[in-house]
Structure formats: C-alpha cells, structure tokens
Short mmCIF file of C-alpha atoms and ligand atoms in Angstrom, two decimals:
data_model
loop_
_atom_site.label_atom_id
_atom_site.label_comp_id
_atom_site.label_asym_id
_atom_site.label_seq_id
_atom_site.Cartn_x
_atom_site.Cartn_y
_atom_site.Cartn_z
CA MET A 1 120.69 72.68 115.16
CA CYS A 2 123.38 73.27 117.76
CA LEU A 3 127.12 72.68 117.63
CA THR A 4 128.38 72.01 121.09
CA GLY A 5 131.91 73.11 121.79
CA ARG A 6 134.02 71.80 124.67
CA ALA A 7 131.98 71.22 127.82
CA ASP A 8 133.29 74.43 129.36
CA ARG A 9 132.17 76.46 126.33
CA VAL A 10 128.75 77.92 125.76
CA LYS A 11 126.59 76.18 123.16
CA PHE A 12 126.12 78.25 120.05
CA PRO A 13 123.69 77.77 117.19
CA LEU A 14 125.27 76.61 113.94
CA LEU A 15 122.92 78.74 111.88
CA THR A 16 122.95 82.02 113.75
CA PRO A 17 120.42 84.42 112.23
CA MET A 18 122.19 87.43 110.77
CA THR A 19 119.80 89.85 112.42
CA ARG A 20 121.43 92.94 113.93
CA ILE A 21 118.26 95.00 114.29
CA ARG A 22 115.27 92.98 115.39
CA PHE A 23 111.88 93.86 116.75
CA SER A 24 108.85 92.28 118.28
CA THR A 25 105.35 93.40 119.11
CA ALA A 26 102.70 92.49 121.68
CA GLY A 27 99.12 93.49 122.31
CA GLU A 28 95.52 92.62 121.54
CA SER A 29 93.28 94.86 119.43
CA HIS A 30 90.98 95.71 122.37
CA GLY A 31 93.47 95.14 125.17
CA PRO A 32 94.91 98.01 127.21
CA ALA A 33 97.82 98.77 124.86
CA LEU A 34 100.19 97.66 122.10
CA VAL A 35 103.92 97.33 122.66
CA ALA A 36 106.85 97.44 120.21
CA ILE A 37 110.44 96.66 121.14
CA ILE A 38 113.26 97.30 118.65
CA GLU A 39 116.73 96.15 119.55
CA GLY A 40 120.13 96.85 118.01
CA MET A 41 119.80 100.55 117.24
CA PRO A 42 123.12 102.38 117.61
CA SER A 43 123.40 105.03 120.30
CA GLY A 44 123.31 108.72 119.45
CA LEU A 45 120.44 108.55 116.96
CA PRO A 46 118.21 111.60 117.38
CA LEU A 47 114.70 110.26 118.08
CA LEU A 48 111.54 112.02 119.22
CA ALA A 49 108.08 110.61 119.93
CA ALA A 50 106.86 112.93 117.16
CA ASP A 51 109.03 111.00 114.61
CA VAL A 52 107.06 107.87 115.46
CA ASP A 53 103.63 109.50 115.91
CA ARG A 54 103.86 111.01 112.42
CA GLU A 55 104.10 107.51 110.94
CA LEU A 56 101.30 106.19 113.16
CA ALA A 57 99.03 108.97 111.89
CA ARG A 58 99.86 108.07 108.29
CA ARG A 59 98.80 104.45 108.99
CA GLN A 60 95.43 105.63 110.26
CA GLN A 61 94.56 107.44 107.03
CA GLY A 62 92.55 106.21 104.10
CA TYR A 63 89.09 106.30 102.62
CA GLY A 64 87.26 103.09 103.45
CA ARG A 65 88.54 102.68 107.02
CA GLY A 66 86.09 101.71 109.80
CA ARG A 67 84.98 103.60 112.90
CA ARG A 68 87.89 102.41 115.00
CA MET A 69 90.17 104.89 113.28
CA GLN A 70 87.97 107.73 114.54
CA ILE A 71 88.24 106.42 118.11
CA GLU A 72 92.03 106.06 118.16
CA GLN A 73 94.67 108.75 117.84
CA ASP A 74 97.71 106.54 118.04
CA ALA A 75 100.67 108.00 119.92
CA ILE A 76 103.65 106.36 121.64
CA GLU A 77 105.23 106.65 125.04
CA PHE A 78 108.90 105.67 125.15
CA LEU A 79 109.48 103.16 127.93
CA SER A 80 113.21 102.66 127.36
CA GLY A 81 116.17 103.16 125.06
CA VAL A 82 115.82 106.93 124.53
CA ARG A 83 117.13 109.75 126.70
CA ALA A 84 117.18 113.49 126.04
CA GLY A 85 116.03 112.95 122.46
CA GLU A 86 118.69 110.36 121.56
CA THR A 87 118.95 106.57 121.56
CA ILE A 88 121.35 105.18 124.17
CA GLY A 89 121.98 101.77 122.57
CA SER A 90 119.55 99.77 124.71
CA PRO A 91 116.27 98.27 123.39
CA VAL A 92 113.77 100.96 122.44
CA ALA A 93 110.40 100.00 123.94
CA MET A 94 107.27 101.90 122.95
CA LEU A 95 103.72 101.76 124.29
CA VAL A 96 100.57 102.74 122.35
CA ARG A 97 97.46 102.82 124.54
CA ASN A 98 94.16 101.67 122.98
CA LYS A 99 91.52 104.31 123.64
CA ASP A 100 88.86 101.69 122.88
CA TRP A 101 90.02 99.67 125.91
CA LYS A 102 87.55 101.50 128.12
CA SER A 103 84.67 99.85 126.19
CA TRP A 104 86.33 96.42 126.34
CA SER A 105 87.95 96.29 129.79
CA GLU A 106 85.43 93.76 131.15
CA ILE A 107 85.47 91.61 128.00
CA MET A 108 89.28 91.61 127.76
CA ASP A 109 90.04 91.65 131.50
CA PRO A 110 93.16 89.53 132.18
CA ALA A 111 91.69 88.56 135.60
CA PRO A 112 89.17 85.69 135.80
CA HIS A 113 85.49 86.45 136.51
CA ASP A 114 83.12 84.22 138.49
CA ALA A 115 80.75 84.03 135.51
CA ASP A 116 83.46 82.86 133.06
CA ALA A 117 82.83 79.14 133.66
CA THR A 118 79.02 79.36 133.67
CA GLU A 119 78.06 82.11 131.22
CA GLY A 120 81.37 82.72 129.48
CA ARG A 121 82.71 86.14 128.52
CA LYS A 122 80.55 88.63 126.66
CA ARG A 123 81.09 89.11 122.90
CA GLN A 124 82.28 85.58 122.23
CA LEU A 125 82.81 84.83 118.57
CA THR A 126 82.00 81.29 117.46
CA ARG A 127 80.61 81.89 113.93
CA VAL A 128 84.14 81.88 112.56
CA ARG A 129 84.82 84.24 109.64
CA PRO A 130 86.24 82.74 106.42
CA GLY A 131 89.58 84.32 105.49
CA HIS A 132 90.57 85.19 109.08
CA ALA A 133 92.70 83.15 111.49
CA ASP A 134 89.53 82.43 113.55
CA LEU A 135 88.94 78.74 112.82
CA SER A 136 92.50 77.50 112.30
CA GLY A 137 93.54 79.41 115.43
CA LEU A 138 90.77 77.77 117.53
CA PHE A 139 91.93 74.30 116.47
CA LYS A 140 95.60 75.07 116.93
CA TYR A 141 95.37 76.78 120.34
CA ASN A 142 92.49 74.58 121.60
CA ARG A 143 90.27 77.56 122.43
CA THR A 144 86.47 77.82 122.23
CA ASP A 145 86.08 81.60 121.75
CA ALA A 146 87.61 82.93 118.52
CA ARG A 147 88.09 86.29 120.27
CA ASP A 148 91.21 84.66 121.79
CA ILE A 149 92.51 84.40 118.22
CA LEU A 150 91.15 87.46 116.42
CA GLU A 151 92.24 89.95 119.05
CA ARG A 152 95.86 89.24 118.18
CA ALA A 153 95.34 88.43 114.50
CA SER A 154 93.68 91.86 114.03
CA ALA A 155 95.55 94.31 111.83
CA ARG A 156 95.60 96.60 114.84
CA GLU A 157 98.95 94.86 115.54
CA THR A 158 100.43 96.72 112.60
CA THR A 159 100.40 99.92 114.71
CA ALA A 160 103.31 98.44 116.69
CA ARG A 161 105.12 97.43 113.48
CA VAL A 162 104.83 100.97 112.17
CA ALA A 163 106.21 102.30 115.49
CA ALA A 164 109.27 100.02 115.20
CA GLY A 165 109.57 100.87 111.51
CA ALA A 166 109.60 104.59 112.31
CA VAL A 167 112.72 104.09 114.44
CA ALA A 168 114.39 102.13 111.62
CA ARG A 169 113.37 104.85 109.16
CA ARG A 170 114.93 107.48 111.40
CA LEU A 171 118.27 105.62 111.22
CA LEU A 172 118.11 105.35 107.42
CA ALA A 173 117.23 109.05 107.14
CA GLU A 174 120.58 109.88 108.80
CA PHE A 175 122.16 108.41 105.66
CA ASP A 176 119.75 110.17 103.25
CA ILE A 177 117.82 107.00 102.50
CA SER A 178 114.12 107.73 102.00
CA ILE A 179 111.16 105.35 101.82
CA GLY A 180 107.82 106.17 100.26
CA SER A 181 104.81 104.38 98.83
CA HIS A 182 101.68 104.89 96.78
CA VAL A 183 98.62 102.85 95.83
CA VAL A 184 98.68 101.55 92.24
CA HIS A 185 95.51 99.42 92.25
CA LEU A 186 92.34 99.25 94.33
CA GLY A 187 89.19 97.17 93.94
CA GLY A 188 89.69 96.40 90.22
CA ILE A 189 90.84 99.93 89.28
CA ASP A 190 94.40 100.58 88.10
CA ALA A 191 96.09 103.91 88.81
CA THR A 192 98.45 105.31 86.18
CA PRO A 193 101.24 107.01 88.12
CA PRO A 194 103.42 109.62 86.36
CA ALA A 195 106.35 108.04 84.44
CA GLN A 196 108.74 109.96 86.72
CA LEU A 197 107.65 109.51 90.34
CA PRO A 198 107.88 112.68 92.48
CA ALA A 199 111.13 113.03 94.44
CA ASP A 200 109.18 113.21 97.70
CA LEU A 201 106.73 110.38 97.08
CA ASN A 202 104.91 110.57 100.40
CA ALA A 203 104.46 114.34 100.17
CA ALA A 204 102.57 113.67 96.93
CA ALA A 205 100.68 110.51 98.02
CA ASP A 206 99.71 111.33 101.62
CA PRO A 207 97.23 114.14 100.78
CA SER A 208 95.24 111.70 98.58
CA PRO A 209 92.51 109.87 100.55
CA LEU A 210 93.67 106.66 98.85
CA ARG A 211 97.38 107.55 98.69
CA THR A 212 97.33 107.35 94.89
CA LEU A 213 98.97 109.70 92.38
CA ASP A 214 96.23 109.34 89.74
CA LYS A 215 93.32 111.68 90.52
CA ALA A 216 90.97 110.16 87.91
CA ALA A 217 91.56 106.64 89.24
CA GLU A 218 91.15 107.93 92.80
CA ALA A 219 87.63 109.18 91.99
CA GLN A 220 86.69 105.78 90.50
CA MET A 221 88.16 103.94 93.48
CA ILE A 222 86.06 106.03 95.88
CA VAL A 223 82.90 105.18 93.91
CA ARG A 224 83.90 101.50 94.01
CA ILE A 225 84.48 101.57 97.79
CA ASP A 226 81.07 103.19 98.31
CA GLU A 227 79.37 100.51 96.17
CA LEU A 228 81.12 97.70 98.02
CA LYS A 229 80.25 99.24 101.37
CA LYS A 230 76.57 99.39 100.39
CA ASP A 231 76.75 95.67 99.50
CA GLY A 232 78.52 94.75 102.75
CA ASN A 233 81.57 93.78 100.68
CA THR A 234 85.29 94.67 100.77
CA ALA A 235 88.19 95.55 98.44
CA GLY A 236 91.87 94.69 98.11
CA GLY A 237 94.62 96.35 96.10
CA VAL A 238 98.29 96.85 95.36
CA ALA A 239 100.78 99.36 96.79
CA GLU A 240 104.27 100.17 95.56
CA VAL A 241 107.16 100.97 97.91
CA VAL A 242 110.12 102.97 96.58
CA VAL A 243 113.39 103.40 98.48
CA ARG A 244 115.93 105.95 97.28
CA GLY A 245 119.49 106.64 98.37
CA LEU A 246 120.58 103.07 99.11
CA PRO A 247 124.25 102.28 98.56
CA VAL A 248 125.27 99.32 96.39
CA GLY A 249 126.09 96.30 98.57
CA LEU A 250 123.39 95.72 101.20
CA GLY A 251 122.42 92.05 101.57
CA SER A 252 124.51 89.25 100.10
CA HIS A 253 124.52 86.56 97.43
CA VAL A 254 126.48 84.06 99.55
CA SER A 255 123.73 82.30 101.52
CA TRP A 256 119.98 81.99 101.12
CA ASP A 257 119.11 83.67 104.39
CA ARG A 258 121.36 86.67 103.72
CA LYS A 259 119.77 87.50 100.36
CA LEU A 260 117.97 90.81 100.74
CA ASP A 261 115.18 89.91 98.29
CA GLY A 262 114.18 86.93 100.47
CA ARG A 263 114.41 88.96 103.66
CA LEU A 264 112.17 91.66 102.22
CA ALA A 265 109.68 89.11 100.92
CA ARG A 266 109.37 87.46 104.32
CA ALA A 267 108.77 90.79 106.04
CA ILE A 268 106.24 92.02 103.49
CA ILE A 269 104.29 88.78 103.15
CA SER A 270 103.90 88.69 106.94
CA ILE A 271 101.70 91.82 106.80
CA PRO A 272 98.08 90.80 107.44
CA ALA A 273 96.15 90.10 104.19
CA VAL A 274 99.21 90.52 101.94
CA LYS A 275 99.30 87.63 99.47
CA ALA A 276 102.08 88.44 97.01
CA MET A 277 105.11 90.65 96.50
CA GLU A 278 107.01 91.65 93.37
CA ILE A 279 110.48 93.15 92.99
CA GLY A 280 110.98 95.43 89.98
CA ALA A 281 109.45 93.86 86.86
CA GLY A 282 108.18 91.01 89.08
CA PHE A 283 105.70 88.61 87.45
CA ASP A 284 105.94 90.51 84.16
CA ALA A 285 109.60 89.51 83.79
CA ALA A 286 108.53 85.90 83.22
CA ARG A 287 106.73 86.87 80.01
CA LYS A 288 109.66 88.77 78.47
CA SER A 289 113.02 87.90 76.94
CA GLY A 290 116.33 88.45 78.71
CA ALA A 291 117.18 91.49 76.59
CA GLU A 292 113.87 93.08 77.60
CA VAL A 293 114.39 92.40 81.29
CA HIS A 294 118.02 92.97 82.26
CA ASP A 295 119.40 96.44 82.86
CA GLU A 296 122.46 97.57 80.91
CA ILE A 297 125.26 99.12 82.92
CA GLU A 298 127.13 102.33 82.09
CA PRO A 299 129.62 104.68 83.76
CA ALA A 300 128.04 107.45 85.84
CA PRO A 301 130.66 109.75 87.32
CA GLY A 302 129.34 111.65 90.34
CA SER A 303 127.34 108.71 91.78
CA PRO A 304 129.52 107.59 94.71
CA ARG A 305 126.86 105.36 96.34
CA THR A 306 126.56 103.23 93.22
CA GLY A 307 130.32 103.07 92.64
CA ASN A 308 130.05 105.65 89.82
CA VAL A 309 128.06 103.33 87.59
CA ARG A 310 124.34 103.15 86.86
CA ARG A 311 121.74 100.94 85.22
CA ARG A 312 120.12 102.40 82.06
CA THR A 313 116.82 100.98 83.29
CA ASN A 314 115.77 99.59 86.66
CA ARG A 315 113.66 96.55 85.86
CA ALA A 316 115.57 94.66 88.55
CA GLY A 317 113.99 97.01 91.09
CA GLY A 318 117.30 97.77 92.80
CA LEU A 319 118.37 94.20 93.61
CA GLU A 320 120.65 91.78 91.77
CA GLY A 321 121.71 88.49 93.39
CA GLY A 322 120.11 89.51 96.69
CA ILE A 323 122.35 92.62 96.87
CA THR A 324 121.30 96.26 96.42
CA THR A 325 122.57 97.82 93.19
CA GLY A 326 122.12 101.38 94.46
CA GLU A 327 119.24 101.98 92.04
CA PRO A 328 115.87 102.68 93.71
CA LEU A 329 114.42 99.61 95.43
CA ILE A 330 110.95 98.96 93.99
CA LEU A 331 108.54 96.54 95.69
CA ARG A 332 104.86 95.94 95.00
CA MET A 333 102.60 94.02 97.35
CA SER A 334 99.03 92.84 96.87
CA MET A 335 96.46 92.79 99.64
CA LYS A 336 93.38 90.60 99.50
CA PRO A 337 89.99 92.19 100.34
CA ILE A 338 89.36 92.49 104.11
CA SER A 339 87.99 89.18 105.39
CA THR A 340 85.20 90.57 107.60
CA LEU A 341 82.12 91.01 105.38
CA MET A 342 79.03 92.89 106.55
CA SER A 343 77.09 90.57 104.20
CA PRO A 344 78.56 87.45 105.76
CA LEU A 345 79.69 84.27 104.01
CA ALA A 346 78.70 80.74 105.00
CA THR A 347 80.66 79.08 107.79
CA ILE A 348 80.20 76.77 110.76
CA ASP A 349 79.61 77.48 114.43
CA ALA A 350 82.75 76.50 116.31
CA HIS A 351 80.75 75.25 119.34
CA THR A 352 78.30 73.01 117.47
CA GLY A 353 79.83 72.46 114.04
CA ALA A 354 76.47 73.42 112.47
CA PRO A 355 76.30 75.56 109.30
CA VAL A 356 75.66 79.27 110.07
CA GLU A 357 76.44 82.70 108.65
CA ALA A 358 79.79 84.19 109.69
CA ALA A 359 79.92 86.72 112.53
CA VAL A 360 80.15 90.42 111.73
CA GLU A 361 82.71 92.52 113.60
CA ARG A 362 83.41 96.19 113.04
CA SER A 363 85.91 96.40 110.19
CA ASP A 364 87.15 98.37 107.20
CA VAL A 365 85.91 98.20 103.59
CA THR A 366 89.53 98.52 102.51
CA ALA A 367 92.89 99.18 104.18
CA VAL A 368 95.13 99.29 101.10
CA PRO A 369 96.42 102.87 101.78
CA ALA A 370 97.39 101.79 105.31
CA MET A 371 98.99 98.61 103.96
CA GLY A 372 101.40 100.75 101.89
CA VAL A 373 102.48 102.60 105.05
CA ILE A 374 102.93 99.30 106.91
CA ALA A 375 104.98 97.93 103.99
CA GLU A 376 107.21 101.02 104.21
CA ALA A 377 107.75 100.23 107.90
CA MET A 378 108.60 96.56 107.28
CA THR A 379 110.94 97.59 104.45
CA ALA A 380 112.65 100.10 106.77
CA LEU A 381 113.17 97.40 109.41
CA VAL A 382 114.76 94.95 106.94
CA LEU A 383 116.95 97.66 105.39
CA ALA A 384 118.08 99.01 108.77
CA ASP A 385 119.07 95.46 109.71
CA ALA A 386 121.02 95.00 106.46
CA PHE A 387 122.57 98.42 106.95
CA ALA A 388 123.71 97.56 110.50
CA GLU A 389 125.04 94.22 109.23
CA LYS A 390 127.17 96.01 106.61
CA PHE A 391 128.29 99.02 108.62
CA GLY A 392 128.12 97.76 112.22
CA GLY A 393 128.90 100.18 114.98
CA ASP A 394 127.50 100.63 118.47
CA SER A 395 127.12 104.38 117.99
CA LEU A 396 125.84 106.41 115.08
CA ASP A 397 129.28 108.06 114.76
CA GLU A 398 130.98 104.68 114.41
CA MET A 399 128.41 103.55 111.85
CA ARG A 400 128.90 106.78 109.90
CA ARG A 401 132.70 106.32 109.79
CA ASN A 402 132.23 102.78 108.48
CA PHE A 403 129.71 103.99 105.90
CA ASP A 404 131.91 106.87 104.72
CA GLY A 405 134.94 104.56 104.46
CA TYR A 406 133.01 102.11 102.28
CA ILE A 407 131.61 104.85 100.03
CA THR A 408 135.15 106.19 99.53
CA GLN A 409 136.30 102.65 98.68
CA ILE A 410 133.65 102.11 95.98
CA ALA A 411 133.74 105.67 94.65
CA THR A 412 137.51 105.63 94.04
CA ARG A 413 137.60 102.16 92.49
CA PHE A 414 137.99 103.41 88.89
CA SER A 415 140.16 106.41 89.68
CA ARG A 416 142.88 104.51 91.50
C1 LIG B 1 92.52 98.11 112.77
C2 LIG B 1 91.82 97.93 113.91
C3 LIG B 1 90.63 97.08 113.95
C4 LIG B 1 89.93 97.07 112.59
C5 LIG B 1 90.86 96.73 111.46
C6 LIG B 1 92.13 97.51 111.48
O1 LIG B 1 89.84 97.66 114.94
P1 LIG B 1 88.37 97.15 115.35
O2 LIG B 1 88.40 95.65 115.23
O3 LIG B 1 88.21 97.62 116.77
O4 LIG B 1 87.43 97.84 114.43
O5 LIG B 1 89.35 98.32 112.31
O6 LIG B 1 91.19 95.39 111.52
C7 LIG B 1 90.78 94.58 110.52
C8 LIG B 1 90.12 94.97 109.50
C9 LIG B 1 91.16 93.19 110.65
O7 LIG B 1 90.81 92.41 109.78
O8 LIG B 1 91.78 92.85 111.65
C10 LIG B 1 93.72 98.94 112.73
O9 LIG B 1 94.12 99.53 113.77
O10 LIG B 1 94.32 99.04 111.67
#
C-alpha cells in the first residue's frame, strides 16, 4: 500500500519495514560462487575475513555430512564495505567461491550451448524428490529441469547466510552479546544438557562431532546416523540457541511486525528444513498453569542491562510482549530429516507424469549440527537489526554513546 503525498513529493510506503540491517544472498549450489550483501552496518566496526571464515568453518562441521563438505573449504573475499580492517558504512559484500564449480562449469554454464535445445543439459533432474522444492518449483517457474530449482533451494545457500550473520555477530560482540548453540535431539535421541549451560557454549559444543553437550547421547546418535546411512535414510533433530548479554528493551510490543518474537520466528523458520521454533518453555507452556509458566520478578542490584531487576526463572526465554527482558534469549528449532534419500521414495517423472523412484543426489544423512550454526547466524541478523533500530547511529561510536546513555537511564531508574 502506498500513501501518495503532494504531486511534488516522493511516494512513500505506508507500512515501511522497520529493517535497519538487512541482507540478501545469491548463488547456486554448483555455480561459480555464493554472494552475501549486508547493509546498514555502522562504520568503524573492526571486521576481518577471519571473523567470517571462522563461522563458515563451524557450519561445515558435523558427523553425517556428505562428501561436498570435504571438497569445500569455505572462505570469503570482501568485495565492498570494509577497508583497513574496519567497516566504512557502505554495504558489505562477500564472495564465497564454490570449489566444486570446476566439475559443474559445463552443466551450470550461464551461456547457452548448441546442444541445449536438442539434447538438453547434462545431469537433468526430472524424478522430483519428495520433500524438496523440486516439483512445486517446476510448476511455479515453468521449468522442465528441476536442477533450475534445486540448485538454489540447496542448503548450500546457508553459507551466505552464515557469512552475513558473522558480520552481525561481530557488531553484537562489541556490546558483549554472545550467541551460542547446541544440539538437544537427533534422530530420536534426546541429549540431556547440564542444568547450568557452560558460559562459553560454543567452546563446549564445537569440539563435539554433533555439537551436543551429552557424551552418552552423542555416542547413541552416531550409531543411529550410521544405521540410517546404511539404510539410505536420513535424520532430523533439534538445536537450541542461547543469547547472553542482551539489554532489556529490544523489539517492541506496539505493532505486530516490530515484535521480536515474530521477527525471530520468521528468520528461523526460513532456514531450509526447519519446521518449528519454540521460545523458552515453548509448546510445553501450553500444558502448564500460569503459576508454573510465568517468571517472578525481583530486585537485582548490579545488573544494569536488565534495569537492576531479574526473573527468578527464565521460562519466557528472554522475551515478554515481543521485547527482550535482558534474561538469556532461548530458542529451539526443529529440522526435518534431509529430503534426499539414497533409498528413494515414490514420485513422478516431471517430463512424463509417470510413476518412478525419486532421483538420488549427493546429500547429507543429517545436518542438524550445521542447522544450529545457521540458526545462530539468523538470530544474530535479527538481533543486530533490532539493536540498530534501538540505538541507531551511523558509526560504532555513535551507537555506543546511544547504548551507554540508555543503560544509564535504566540502571539509575530506582536510585533517582
Ligand atoms: C550443502 C551443500 C550440498 C549438500 C547439502 C548441504 O552440496 P551437494 O549438493 O553438492 O552435495 O551437501 O545440501 C542438502 C542436503 C540439501 O538438501 O540441499 C551445504 O553446503 O551445506
């Protein structure tokens, strides 16, 4: 919807999205490269390629990944927005080259080939795989080769999300906000994490091949992945993201699209294969009474970021009314099993409509550990946006002054 002002004025949208920090990605799984562009970062933020590459390497980990992860060693090249190790306020563009491109350059060549009309491209996919975008994408985009769909629908795209998320994470780190994750369920096996999560969650989770804090469950999960692999089958699971150091007051209760819970849900659910997200007690809250669910409030001198109060419990998972409370933000997201099965399911051939077995493409048995890292990145992007919305500023110094002024305001509320 547009409200038009006087004829000499520019048209402006009535419902302007609140986004301050936004990003987009481009690239096909077996194309030459992936691209991420993140816009709205303040100037003066220290940023090195190594800050981003570290996160890309974390995404590539995990028992149960396919051969592609041995081919790639994802690393970025900055194309814009960074100079002498600092952001300069312009869009930060990053390129990640696909090493596998050399095996696919003919198949994915942007230029037409003489044989395209007669023989078609090699490695066409018409036996569309249930669970993937293959079939719906063919109908929607009026294509005949599902490679035109799957190359973009591939979870390879999440490399670019993690690159953008690493920049957002770098901004949050300047304000001592940390984001970690761990796997709490995989392939029917629950992990029992310690009651008190380690202060540096990723330092504890990253060394585990499944990014889980429960060694006994990890061993069972590995056995389960091996069994599923032998059967040509796949596994899903659940990861938990924990954010510490947030101030009270990010997001807003005033309008639906400013509520931080909804903004996080949108970002997380958009991750390939993610089917559900919980905040704090999540689905369990529905089964309990109000007294069992809500968190009592008490004074807590010495906690400036939460306005010198705290919750006795944190079943709300750090959000009330779409606004951060300053308690740790706790999100859990569930990933369905990978849709490509080496023992394929029944489908139809997209050229003939006849019943066939689905195509088999190289894939993973599970990518739940990677999904947790991707969820951290998406969380970082939403939080950096909410942070920029609250504290504004074209430079990091300006943002810091605004942040410090607000913390002083809330921390002195009861002493004035
Ligand atoms: C992935 C890259 C893909 C897959 C996987 C994740 O590479 P390739 O198709 O060349 O093997 O390994 O993608 C999927 C499982 C999927 O369903 O799209 C990656 O970089 O994470």
